[in-house]
XYZ file of C-alpha atoms in Angstrom:
228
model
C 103.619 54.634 149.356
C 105.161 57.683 150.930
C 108.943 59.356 149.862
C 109.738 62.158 152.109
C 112.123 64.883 150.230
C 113.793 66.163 153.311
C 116.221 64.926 156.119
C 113.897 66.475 158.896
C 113.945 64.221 162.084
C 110.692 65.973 163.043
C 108.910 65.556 159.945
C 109.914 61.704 159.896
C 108.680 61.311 163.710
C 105.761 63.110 162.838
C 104.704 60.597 159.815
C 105.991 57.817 161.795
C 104.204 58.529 164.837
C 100.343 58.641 162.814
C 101.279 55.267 161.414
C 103.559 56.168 157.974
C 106.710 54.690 157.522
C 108.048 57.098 154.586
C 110.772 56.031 152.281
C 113.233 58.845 152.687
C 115.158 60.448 150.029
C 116.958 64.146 151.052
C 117.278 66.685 147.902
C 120.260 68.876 147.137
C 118.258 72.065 146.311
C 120.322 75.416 146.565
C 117.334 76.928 149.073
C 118.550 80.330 148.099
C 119.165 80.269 144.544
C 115.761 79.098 144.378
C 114.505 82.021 146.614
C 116.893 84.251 143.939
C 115.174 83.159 140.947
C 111.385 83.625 142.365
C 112.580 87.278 143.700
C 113.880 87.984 140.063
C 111.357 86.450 138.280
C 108.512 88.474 139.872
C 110.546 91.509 139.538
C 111.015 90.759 136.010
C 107.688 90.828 135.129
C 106.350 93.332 137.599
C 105.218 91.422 139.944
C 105.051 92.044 143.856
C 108.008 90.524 145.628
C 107.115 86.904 146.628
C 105.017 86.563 149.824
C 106.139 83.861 152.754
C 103.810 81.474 151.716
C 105.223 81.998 148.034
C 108.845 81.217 149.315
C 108.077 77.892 151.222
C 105.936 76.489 148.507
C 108.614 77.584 145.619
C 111.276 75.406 147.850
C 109.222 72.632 148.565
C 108.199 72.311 145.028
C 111.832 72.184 144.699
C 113.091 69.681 146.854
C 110.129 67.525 145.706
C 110.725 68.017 141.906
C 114.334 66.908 142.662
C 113.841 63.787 144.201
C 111.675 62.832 141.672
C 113.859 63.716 138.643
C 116.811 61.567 140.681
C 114.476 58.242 140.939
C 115.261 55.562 138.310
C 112.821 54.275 136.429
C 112.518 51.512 139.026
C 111.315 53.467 141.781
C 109.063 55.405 139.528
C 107.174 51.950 139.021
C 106.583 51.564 142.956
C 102.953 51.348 143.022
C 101.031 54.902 144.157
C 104.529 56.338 145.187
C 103.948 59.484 145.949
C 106.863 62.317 146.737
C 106.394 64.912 149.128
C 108.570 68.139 149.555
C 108.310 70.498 152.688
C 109.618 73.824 153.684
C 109.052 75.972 157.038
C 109.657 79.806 157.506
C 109.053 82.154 160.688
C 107.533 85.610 159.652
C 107.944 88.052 162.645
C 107.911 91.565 162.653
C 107.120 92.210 158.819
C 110.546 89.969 158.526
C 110.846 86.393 156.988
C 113.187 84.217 158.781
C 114.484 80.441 158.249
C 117.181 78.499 159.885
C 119.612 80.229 161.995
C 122.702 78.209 161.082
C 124.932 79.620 164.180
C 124.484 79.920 167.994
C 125.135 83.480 167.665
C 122.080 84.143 165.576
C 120.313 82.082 167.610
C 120.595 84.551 170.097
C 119.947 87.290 167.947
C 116.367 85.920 167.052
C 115.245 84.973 169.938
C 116.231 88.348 171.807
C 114.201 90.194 169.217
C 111.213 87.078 169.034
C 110.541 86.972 172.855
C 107.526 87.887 173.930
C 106.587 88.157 170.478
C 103.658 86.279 168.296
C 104.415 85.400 164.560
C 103.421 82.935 162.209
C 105.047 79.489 160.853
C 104.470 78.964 156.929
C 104.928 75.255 155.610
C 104.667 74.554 151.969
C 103.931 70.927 151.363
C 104.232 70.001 147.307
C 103.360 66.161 146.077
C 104.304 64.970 143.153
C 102.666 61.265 141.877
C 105.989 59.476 140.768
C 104.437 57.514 138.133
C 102.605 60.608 136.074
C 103.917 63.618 137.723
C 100.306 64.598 138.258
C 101.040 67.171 141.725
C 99.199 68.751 144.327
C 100.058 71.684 146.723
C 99.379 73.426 149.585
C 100.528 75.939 152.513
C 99.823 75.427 156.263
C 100.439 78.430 158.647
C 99.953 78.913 162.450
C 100.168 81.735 164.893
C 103.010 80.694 167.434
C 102.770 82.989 170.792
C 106.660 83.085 172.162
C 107.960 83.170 175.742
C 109.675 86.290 177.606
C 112.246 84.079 178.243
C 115.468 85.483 179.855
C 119.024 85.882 177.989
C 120.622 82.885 180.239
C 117.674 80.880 179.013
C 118.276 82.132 175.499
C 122.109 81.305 175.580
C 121.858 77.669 176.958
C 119.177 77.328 174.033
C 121.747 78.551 171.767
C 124.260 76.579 173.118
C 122.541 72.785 172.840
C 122.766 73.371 168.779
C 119.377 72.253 168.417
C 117.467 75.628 166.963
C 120.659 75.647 164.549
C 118.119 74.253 161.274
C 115.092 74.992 162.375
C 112.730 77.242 160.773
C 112.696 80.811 163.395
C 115.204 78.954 165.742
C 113.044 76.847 167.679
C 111.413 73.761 168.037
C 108.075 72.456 169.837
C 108.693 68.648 169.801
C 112.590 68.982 171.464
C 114.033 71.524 174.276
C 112.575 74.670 172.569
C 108.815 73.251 173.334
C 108.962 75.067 176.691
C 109.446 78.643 175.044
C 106.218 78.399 173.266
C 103.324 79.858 174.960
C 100.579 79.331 172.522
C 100.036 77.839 168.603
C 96.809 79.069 166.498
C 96.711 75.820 163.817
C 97.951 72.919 163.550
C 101.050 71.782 165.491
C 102.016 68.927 163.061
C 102.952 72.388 160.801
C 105.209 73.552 162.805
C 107.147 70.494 163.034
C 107.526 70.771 159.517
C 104.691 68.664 157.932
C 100.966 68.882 158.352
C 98.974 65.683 158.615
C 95.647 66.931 158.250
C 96.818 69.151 154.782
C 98.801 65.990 153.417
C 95.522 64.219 154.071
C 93.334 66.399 152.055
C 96.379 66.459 149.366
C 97.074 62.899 149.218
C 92.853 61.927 148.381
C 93.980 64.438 145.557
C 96.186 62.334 144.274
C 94.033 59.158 144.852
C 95.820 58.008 148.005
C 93.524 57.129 151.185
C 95.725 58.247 154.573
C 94.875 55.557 156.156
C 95.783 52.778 153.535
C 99.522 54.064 153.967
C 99.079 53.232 157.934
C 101.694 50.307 158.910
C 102.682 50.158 155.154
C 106.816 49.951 155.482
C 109.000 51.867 152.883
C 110.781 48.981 152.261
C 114.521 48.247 151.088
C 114.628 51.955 149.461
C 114.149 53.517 152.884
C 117.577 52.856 153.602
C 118.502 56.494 151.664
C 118.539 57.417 155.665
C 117.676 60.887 157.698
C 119.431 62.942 159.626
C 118.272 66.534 160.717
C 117.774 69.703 158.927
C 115.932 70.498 155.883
């Protein structure tokens, strides 16, 4: 049994659409305190400033770490339950970007991203509920982007949907028509990658395909909206 840490529509319809019905549970993690305390712990003990790859595995690790810590003792008995945290970032340019927030920096991205290649980090961390046994892992892809005009940019902008996304955009919604090309897997830059949480879940002792048609049950009903 699956519990997805995050309140990502994409990552839900991503699970549910290769045959897992995830419970869903959404963490309060303070995404940059977390990124604070990484930067100052490496600088504390000398340590090169945290790569990409670093960041979205220390805030999946997170989010996954705090669901599990807010499951009663209950829900730590489900049998096999296994949590899973995920976190995206866009590095472009030598810069690290996440979720835009506003329209206006929407715009701002995308006028600097156009045209552009970069690559889409997601950290997936899994934590078995019952022992706290864990496994990790990053996924990354090369996403080509589109010249696209500023009108285009602006009624992008102006739908709200690049607002939470990792680099402002999206493949799976309106954005998917900006992307020219994607080196890896796409399921990654949706948020979650199937063929890594494959390979991560046999870690643990789960087989992918005994979760297929396997409903959460009643503790689904934490809900999921969009976002992290």
């Amino acid at each position: 049994m699956l519990l997805l840490a995050s309140k990502s529509p994409g990552r839900l319809s991503t699970l549910r659409a290769a045959g897992v019905e995830p419970l869903v549970r959404v963490s309060e993690v303070d995404e940059p305190a977390v990124l604070a305390d990484l930067a100052h712990e490496r600088a504390a003990a000398g340590s090169p400033a945290p790569t990409p790859a670093e960041q979205v595995q220390a805030l999946a690790r997170a989010k996954a770490l705090a669901v599990v810590g807010s499951l009663c003792a209950e829900e730590r008995a489900l049998p096999g339950l296994v949590v899973v945290g995920c976190d995206s970032m866009l590095e472009i340019d030598g810069e690290v970007v996440g979720k835009p927030r506003t329209p206006e920096r929407v715009v701002e991205r995308w006028r600097a991203m156009r045209g552009h290649r970069g690559a889409l980090h997601t950290g997936h961390f899994l934590v078995r509920a019952s022992d706290g046994t864990t496994a990790e892992g990053v996924s990354t892809a090369l996403i080509g982007f589109a010249d696209v005009s500023d009108a285009e940019i602006e009624a992008y902008a102006a739908t709200e949907e690049p607002l939470w996304c990792a680099g402002a955009f999206t493949i799976d919604g309106l954005g998917g028509a900006f992307i020219e090309s994607i080196e890896g897997d796409p399921h990654g830059v949706v948020g979650i990658s199937l063929p890594l949480l494959r390979r991560l879940l046999a870690g643990l002792g789960v087989t992918w395909t005994d979760l297929w048609g396997r409903p959460g049950g009643a503790a689904g009903s934490t809900g999921a909206g969009s976002g992290a």
